[in-house]
Short mmCIF file of C-alpha atoms and ligand atoms in Angstrom, two decimals:
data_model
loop_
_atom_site.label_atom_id
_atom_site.label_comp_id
_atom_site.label_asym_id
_atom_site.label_seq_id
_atom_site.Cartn_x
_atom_site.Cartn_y
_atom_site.Cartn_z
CA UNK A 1222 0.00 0.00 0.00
CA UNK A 1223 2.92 2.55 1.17
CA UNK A 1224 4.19 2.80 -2.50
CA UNK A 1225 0.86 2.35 -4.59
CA UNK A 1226 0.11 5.24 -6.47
CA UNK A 1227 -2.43 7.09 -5.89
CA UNK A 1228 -5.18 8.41 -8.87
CA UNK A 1229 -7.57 10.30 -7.65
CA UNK A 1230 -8.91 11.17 -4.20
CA UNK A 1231 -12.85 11.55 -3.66
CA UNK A 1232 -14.39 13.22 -0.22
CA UNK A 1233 -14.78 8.93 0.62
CA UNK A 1234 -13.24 7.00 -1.48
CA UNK A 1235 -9.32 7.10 -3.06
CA UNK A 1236 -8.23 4.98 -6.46
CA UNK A 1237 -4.96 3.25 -6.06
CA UNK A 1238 -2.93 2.39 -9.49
CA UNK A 1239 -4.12 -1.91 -9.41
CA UNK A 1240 -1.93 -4.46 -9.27
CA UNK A 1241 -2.92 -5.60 -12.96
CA UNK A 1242 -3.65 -3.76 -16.05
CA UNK A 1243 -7.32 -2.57 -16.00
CA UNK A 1244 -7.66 -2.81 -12.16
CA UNK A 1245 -8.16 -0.49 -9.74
CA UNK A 1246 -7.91 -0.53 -5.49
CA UNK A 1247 -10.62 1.25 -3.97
CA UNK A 1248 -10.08 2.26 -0.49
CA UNK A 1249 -12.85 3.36 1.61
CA UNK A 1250 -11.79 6.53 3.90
CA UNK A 1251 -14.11 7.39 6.99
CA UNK A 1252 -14.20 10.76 6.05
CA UNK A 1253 -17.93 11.82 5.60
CA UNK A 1254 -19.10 15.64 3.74
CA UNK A 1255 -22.08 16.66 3.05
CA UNK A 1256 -24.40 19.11 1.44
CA UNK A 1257 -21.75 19.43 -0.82
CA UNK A 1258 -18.61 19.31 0.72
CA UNK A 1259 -20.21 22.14 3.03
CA UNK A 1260 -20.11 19.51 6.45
CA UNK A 1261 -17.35 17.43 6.84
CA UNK A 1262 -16.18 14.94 9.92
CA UNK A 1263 -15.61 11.28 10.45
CA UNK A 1264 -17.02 8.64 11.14
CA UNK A 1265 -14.84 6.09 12.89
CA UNK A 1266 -15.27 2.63 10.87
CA UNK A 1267 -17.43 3.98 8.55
CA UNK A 1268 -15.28 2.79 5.83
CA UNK A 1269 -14.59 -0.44 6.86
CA UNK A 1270 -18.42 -1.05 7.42
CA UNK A 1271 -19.20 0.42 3.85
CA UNK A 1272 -16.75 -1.86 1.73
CA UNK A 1273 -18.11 -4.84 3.16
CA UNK A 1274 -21.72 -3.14 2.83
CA UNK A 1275 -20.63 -2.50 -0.88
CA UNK A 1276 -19.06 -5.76 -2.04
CA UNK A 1277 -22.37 -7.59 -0.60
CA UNK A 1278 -24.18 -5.28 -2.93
CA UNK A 1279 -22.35 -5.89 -6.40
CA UNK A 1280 -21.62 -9.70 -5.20
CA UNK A 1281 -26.02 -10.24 -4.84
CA UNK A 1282 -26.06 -7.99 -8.13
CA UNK A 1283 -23.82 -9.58 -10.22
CA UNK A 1284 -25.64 -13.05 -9.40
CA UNK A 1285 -28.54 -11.55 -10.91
CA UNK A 1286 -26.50 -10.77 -13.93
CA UNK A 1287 -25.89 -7.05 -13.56
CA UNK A 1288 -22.18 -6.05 -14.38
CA UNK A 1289 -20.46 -4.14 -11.49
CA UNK A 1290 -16.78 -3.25 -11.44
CA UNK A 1291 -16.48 -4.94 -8.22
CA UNK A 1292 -13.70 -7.80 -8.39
CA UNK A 1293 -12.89 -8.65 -5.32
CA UNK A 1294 -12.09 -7.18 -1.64
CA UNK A 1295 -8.88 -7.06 -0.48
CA UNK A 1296 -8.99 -6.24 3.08
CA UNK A 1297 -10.87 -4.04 5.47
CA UNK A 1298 -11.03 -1.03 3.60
CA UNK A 1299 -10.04 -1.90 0.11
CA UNK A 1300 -11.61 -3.57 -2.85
CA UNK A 1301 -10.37 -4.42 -6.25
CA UNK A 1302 -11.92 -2.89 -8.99
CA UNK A 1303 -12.21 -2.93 -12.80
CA UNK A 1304 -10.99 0.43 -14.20
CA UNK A 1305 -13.46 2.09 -16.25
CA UNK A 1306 -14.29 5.39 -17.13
CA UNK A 1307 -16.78 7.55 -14.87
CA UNK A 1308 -20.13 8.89 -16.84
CA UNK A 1309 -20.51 11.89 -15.25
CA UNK A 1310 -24.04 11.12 -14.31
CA UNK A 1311 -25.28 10.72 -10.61
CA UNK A 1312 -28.28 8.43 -11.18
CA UNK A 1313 -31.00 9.01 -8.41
CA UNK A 1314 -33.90 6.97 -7.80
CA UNK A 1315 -36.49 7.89 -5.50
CA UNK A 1316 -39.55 5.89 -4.03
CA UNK A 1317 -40.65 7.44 -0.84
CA UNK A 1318 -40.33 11.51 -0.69
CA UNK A 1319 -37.11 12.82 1.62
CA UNK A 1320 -34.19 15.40 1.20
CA UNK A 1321 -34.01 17.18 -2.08
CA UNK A 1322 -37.20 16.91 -3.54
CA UNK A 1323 -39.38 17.60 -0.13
CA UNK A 1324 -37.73 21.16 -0.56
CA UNK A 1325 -37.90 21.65 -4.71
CA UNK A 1326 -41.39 20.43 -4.91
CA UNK A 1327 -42.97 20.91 -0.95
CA UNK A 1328 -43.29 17.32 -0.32
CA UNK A 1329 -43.64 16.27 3.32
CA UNK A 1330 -40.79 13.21 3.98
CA UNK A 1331 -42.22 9.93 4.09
CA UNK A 1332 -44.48 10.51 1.06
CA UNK A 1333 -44.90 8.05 -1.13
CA UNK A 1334 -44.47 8.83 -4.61
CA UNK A 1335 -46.70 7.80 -7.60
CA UNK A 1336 -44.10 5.92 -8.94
CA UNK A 1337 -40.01 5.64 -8.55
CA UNK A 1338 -38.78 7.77 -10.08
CA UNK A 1339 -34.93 8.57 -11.54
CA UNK A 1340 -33.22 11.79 -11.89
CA UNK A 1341 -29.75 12.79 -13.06
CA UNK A 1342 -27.51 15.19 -11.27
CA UNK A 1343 -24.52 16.72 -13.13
CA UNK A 1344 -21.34 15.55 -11.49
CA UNK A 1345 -19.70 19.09 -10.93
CA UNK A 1346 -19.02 19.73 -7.50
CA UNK A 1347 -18.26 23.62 -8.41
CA UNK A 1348 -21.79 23.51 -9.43
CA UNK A 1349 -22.81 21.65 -6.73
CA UNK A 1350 -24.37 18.77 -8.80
CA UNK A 1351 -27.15 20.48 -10.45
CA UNK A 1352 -30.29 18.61 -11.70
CA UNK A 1353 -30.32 17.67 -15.42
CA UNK A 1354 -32.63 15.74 -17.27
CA UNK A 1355 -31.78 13.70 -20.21
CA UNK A 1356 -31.54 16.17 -22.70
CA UNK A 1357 -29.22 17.67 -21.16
CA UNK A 1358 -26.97 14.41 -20.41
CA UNK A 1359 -27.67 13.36 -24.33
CA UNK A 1360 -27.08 17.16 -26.20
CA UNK A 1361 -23.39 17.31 -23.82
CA UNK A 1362 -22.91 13.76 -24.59
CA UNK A 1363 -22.25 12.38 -21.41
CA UNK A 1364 -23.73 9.89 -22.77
CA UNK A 1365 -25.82 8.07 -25.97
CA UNK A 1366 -29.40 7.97 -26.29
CA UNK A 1367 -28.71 4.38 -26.14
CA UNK A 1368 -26.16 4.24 -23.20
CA UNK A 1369 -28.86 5.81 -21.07
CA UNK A 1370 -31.54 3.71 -22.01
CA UNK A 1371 -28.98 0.64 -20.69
CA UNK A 1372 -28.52 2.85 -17.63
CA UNK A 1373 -32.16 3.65 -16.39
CA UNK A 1374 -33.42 -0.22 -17.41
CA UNK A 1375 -30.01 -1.35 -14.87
CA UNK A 1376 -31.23 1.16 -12.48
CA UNK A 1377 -35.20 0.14 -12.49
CA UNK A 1378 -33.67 -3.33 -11.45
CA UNK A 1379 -31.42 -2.34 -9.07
CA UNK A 1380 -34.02 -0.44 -7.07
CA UNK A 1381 -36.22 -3.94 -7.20
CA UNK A 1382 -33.84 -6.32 -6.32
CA UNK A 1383 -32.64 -3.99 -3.58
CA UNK A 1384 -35.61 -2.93 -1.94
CA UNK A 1385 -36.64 -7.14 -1.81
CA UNK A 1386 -32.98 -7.50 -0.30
CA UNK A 1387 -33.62 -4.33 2.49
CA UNK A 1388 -37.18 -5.51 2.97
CA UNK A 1389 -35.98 -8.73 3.86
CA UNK A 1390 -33.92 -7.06 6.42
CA UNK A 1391 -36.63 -5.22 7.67
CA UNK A 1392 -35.33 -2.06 6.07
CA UNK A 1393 -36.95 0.35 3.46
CA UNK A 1394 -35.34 1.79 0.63
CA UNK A 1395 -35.99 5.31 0.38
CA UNK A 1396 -33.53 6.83 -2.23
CA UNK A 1397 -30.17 6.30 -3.27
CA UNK A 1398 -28.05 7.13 -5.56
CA UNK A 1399 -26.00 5.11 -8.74
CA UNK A 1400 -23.29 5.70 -10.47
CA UNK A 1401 -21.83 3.75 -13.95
CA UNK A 1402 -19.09 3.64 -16.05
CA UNK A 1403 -17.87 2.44 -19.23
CA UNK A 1404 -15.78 -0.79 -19.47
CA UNK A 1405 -13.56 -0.63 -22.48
CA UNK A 1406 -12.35 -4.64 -23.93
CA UNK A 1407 -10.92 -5.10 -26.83
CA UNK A 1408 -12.94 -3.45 -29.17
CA UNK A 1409 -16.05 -3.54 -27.45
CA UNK A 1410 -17.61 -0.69 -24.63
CA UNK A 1411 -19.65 -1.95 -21.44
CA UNK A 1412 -22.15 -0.18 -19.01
CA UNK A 1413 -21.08 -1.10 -15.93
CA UNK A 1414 -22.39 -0.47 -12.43
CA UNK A 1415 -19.38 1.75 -10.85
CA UNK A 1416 -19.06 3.24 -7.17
CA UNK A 1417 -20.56 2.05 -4.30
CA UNK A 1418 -24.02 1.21 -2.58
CA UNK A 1419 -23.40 1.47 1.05
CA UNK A 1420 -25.25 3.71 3.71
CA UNK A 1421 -23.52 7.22 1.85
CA UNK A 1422 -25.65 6.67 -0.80
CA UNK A 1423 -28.61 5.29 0.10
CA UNK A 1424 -31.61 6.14 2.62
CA UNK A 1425 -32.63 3.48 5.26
CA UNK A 1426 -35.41 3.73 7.18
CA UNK A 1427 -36.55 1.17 9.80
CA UNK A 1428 -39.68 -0.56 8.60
CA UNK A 1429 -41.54 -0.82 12.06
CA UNK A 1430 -39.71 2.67 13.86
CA UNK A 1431 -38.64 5.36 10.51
CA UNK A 1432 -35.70 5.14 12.44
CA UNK A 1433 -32.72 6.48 9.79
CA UNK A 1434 -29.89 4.36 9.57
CA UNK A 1435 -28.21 6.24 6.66
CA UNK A 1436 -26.02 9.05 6.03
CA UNK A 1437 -29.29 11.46 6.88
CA UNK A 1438 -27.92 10.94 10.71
CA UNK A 1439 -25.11 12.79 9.97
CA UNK A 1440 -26.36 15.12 7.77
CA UNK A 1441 -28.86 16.18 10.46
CA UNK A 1442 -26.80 15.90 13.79
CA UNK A 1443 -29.01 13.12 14.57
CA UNK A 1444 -25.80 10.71 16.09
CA UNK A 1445 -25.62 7.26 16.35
CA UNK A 1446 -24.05 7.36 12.57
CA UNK A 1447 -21.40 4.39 13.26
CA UNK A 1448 -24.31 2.29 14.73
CA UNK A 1449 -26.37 3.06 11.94
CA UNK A 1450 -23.96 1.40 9.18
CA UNK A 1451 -23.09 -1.63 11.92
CA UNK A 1452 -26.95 -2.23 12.17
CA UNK A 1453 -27.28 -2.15 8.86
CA UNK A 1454 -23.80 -4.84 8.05
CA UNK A 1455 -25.43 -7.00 11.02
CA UNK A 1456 -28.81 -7.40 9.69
CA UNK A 1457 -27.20 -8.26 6.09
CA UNK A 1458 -24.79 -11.01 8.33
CA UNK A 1459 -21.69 -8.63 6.90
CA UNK A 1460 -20.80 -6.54 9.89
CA UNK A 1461 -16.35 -6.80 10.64
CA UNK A 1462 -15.63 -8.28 13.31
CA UNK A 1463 -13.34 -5.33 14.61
CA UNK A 1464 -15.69 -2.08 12.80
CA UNK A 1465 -12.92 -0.11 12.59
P1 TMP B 2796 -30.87 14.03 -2.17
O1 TMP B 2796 -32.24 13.96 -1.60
O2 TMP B 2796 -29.89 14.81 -1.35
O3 TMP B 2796 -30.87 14.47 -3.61
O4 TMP B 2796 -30.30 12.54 -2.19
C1 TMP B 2796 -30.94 11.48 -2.85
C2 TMP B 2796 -30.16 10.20 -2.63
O5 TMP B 2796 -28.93 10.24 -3.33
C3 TMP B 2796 -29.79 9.94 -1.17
O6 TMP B 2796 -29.92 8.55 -0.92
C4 TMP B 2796 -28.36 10.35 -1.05
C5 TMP B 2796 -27.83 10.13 -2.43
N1 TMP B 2796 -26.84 11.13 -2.80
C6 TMP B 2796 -25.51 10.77 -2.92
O7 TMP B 2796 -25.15 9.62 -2.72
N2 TMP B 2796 -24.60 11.72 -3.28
C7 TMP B 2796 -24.93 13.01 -3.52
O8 TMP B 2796 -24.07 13.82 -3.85
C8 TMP B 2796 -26.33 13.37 -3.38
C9 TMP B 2796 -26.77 14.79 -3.61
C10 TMP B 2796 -27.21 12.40 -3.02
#
């Protein structure tokens, strides 16, 4: 690790240079920001708890035959990835009002809505991720007509299969948030399921209580964020046995 090189650095996440061509280490930091990059702090273990969160996620996925860039994890905090090239696109789905849209369209939190629904947000944190819709993701060419067709069908399952899999843990799935990238082999291009899907991206709510057990703890002062993601590991049989 001391001499790996490092690519980029994210406000959770930092690439490592893999140990094979077309790989990638992904090491989980517990550095947490929010609102965009407005509130920072830590949360101790956080990202132990959310690699092991994440490679459950993309393991149950790719069984279902949806390709993730998720190899393989490596130890507590890092997983090995398949390099691939970031669409700019964050890919929101929403099936129960909370955060961002109760305030753009005066929903009250906890609202269902008629239908899930996706959005795309801009990946621009100058511009604070602004809300785009597809025009505006096909005229810049973020991506092809085509390549977001791939995207929102891969999404629309996602948000199934994962709210059965949260359900099943007693858990609703509120929101979260998706991003892809394109795989490049010989002289072919792949959508692939990039990122994460841990606790950061996602909201949790407690089936029986609304309790939160997402990043929304820390985003509100609420507390209790470390015991949040552990509840969440536990109930999916994934929590570390030392969470930090
Ligand atoms: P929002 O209500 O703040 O738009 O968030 C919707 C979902 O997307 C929520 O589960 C959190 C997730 N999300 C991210 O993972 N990263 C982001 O930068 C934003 C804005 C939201």
């Amino acid at each position: 690790m001391a001499n790996r090189k490092k690519l980029y650095e994210g406000k959770a996440k930092i690439l490592y240079k893999g140990p094979r061509p077309g790989t990638l280490v992904q090491y989980f930091k517990d550095d947490a920001t929010a609102f965009n990059n407005e509130k920072r702090g830590v949360i101790t273990g956080k990202g132990v708890l959310n690699n092991t969160i994440s490679e459950y996620m993309m393991t149950r996925l790719t069984e279902i035959g949806i390709t993730t860039h998720f190899i393989e994890r490596l130890n507590m905090r890092e997983q090995l990835i398949k390099e691939v090239e970031i669409i700019p696109i964050e890919v929101v789905v929403r099936n129960i009002a909370a955060g961002q849209i109760c305030k753009r369209l005066g929903l009250d939190e906890g609202q269902p809505l008629p239908r899930s629904l996706v959005e795309y947000y801009y990946k621009a944190d100058e511009l604070g991720d602004p809300l785009i819709s597809d025009e505006h993701v096909t005229a810049f060419g973020w991506a092809s007509h085509q390549e977001l067709e791939e995207i929102v069908a891969v999404t629309l399952r996602v948000n199934d299969f994962l709210s059965g899999i949260f359900l099943g843990i007693g858990v609703r799935l509120i929101d979260f948030k998706l991003e892809f990238g394109r795989l490049f082999t010989d002289d072919n291009v792949q959508i692939v399921l990039a990122d994460e899907i841990s606790p950061d991206n996602c909201r949790l709510w407690d089936i029986k209580t609304n309790e939160k057990l997402d990043k929304d703890r820390f985003r509100r002062d609420l507390g209790g964020e470390r015991e949040a993601y552990q509840d969440i590991a536990r109930r999916l049989g994934v929590l570390p046995e030392m969470g930090n």
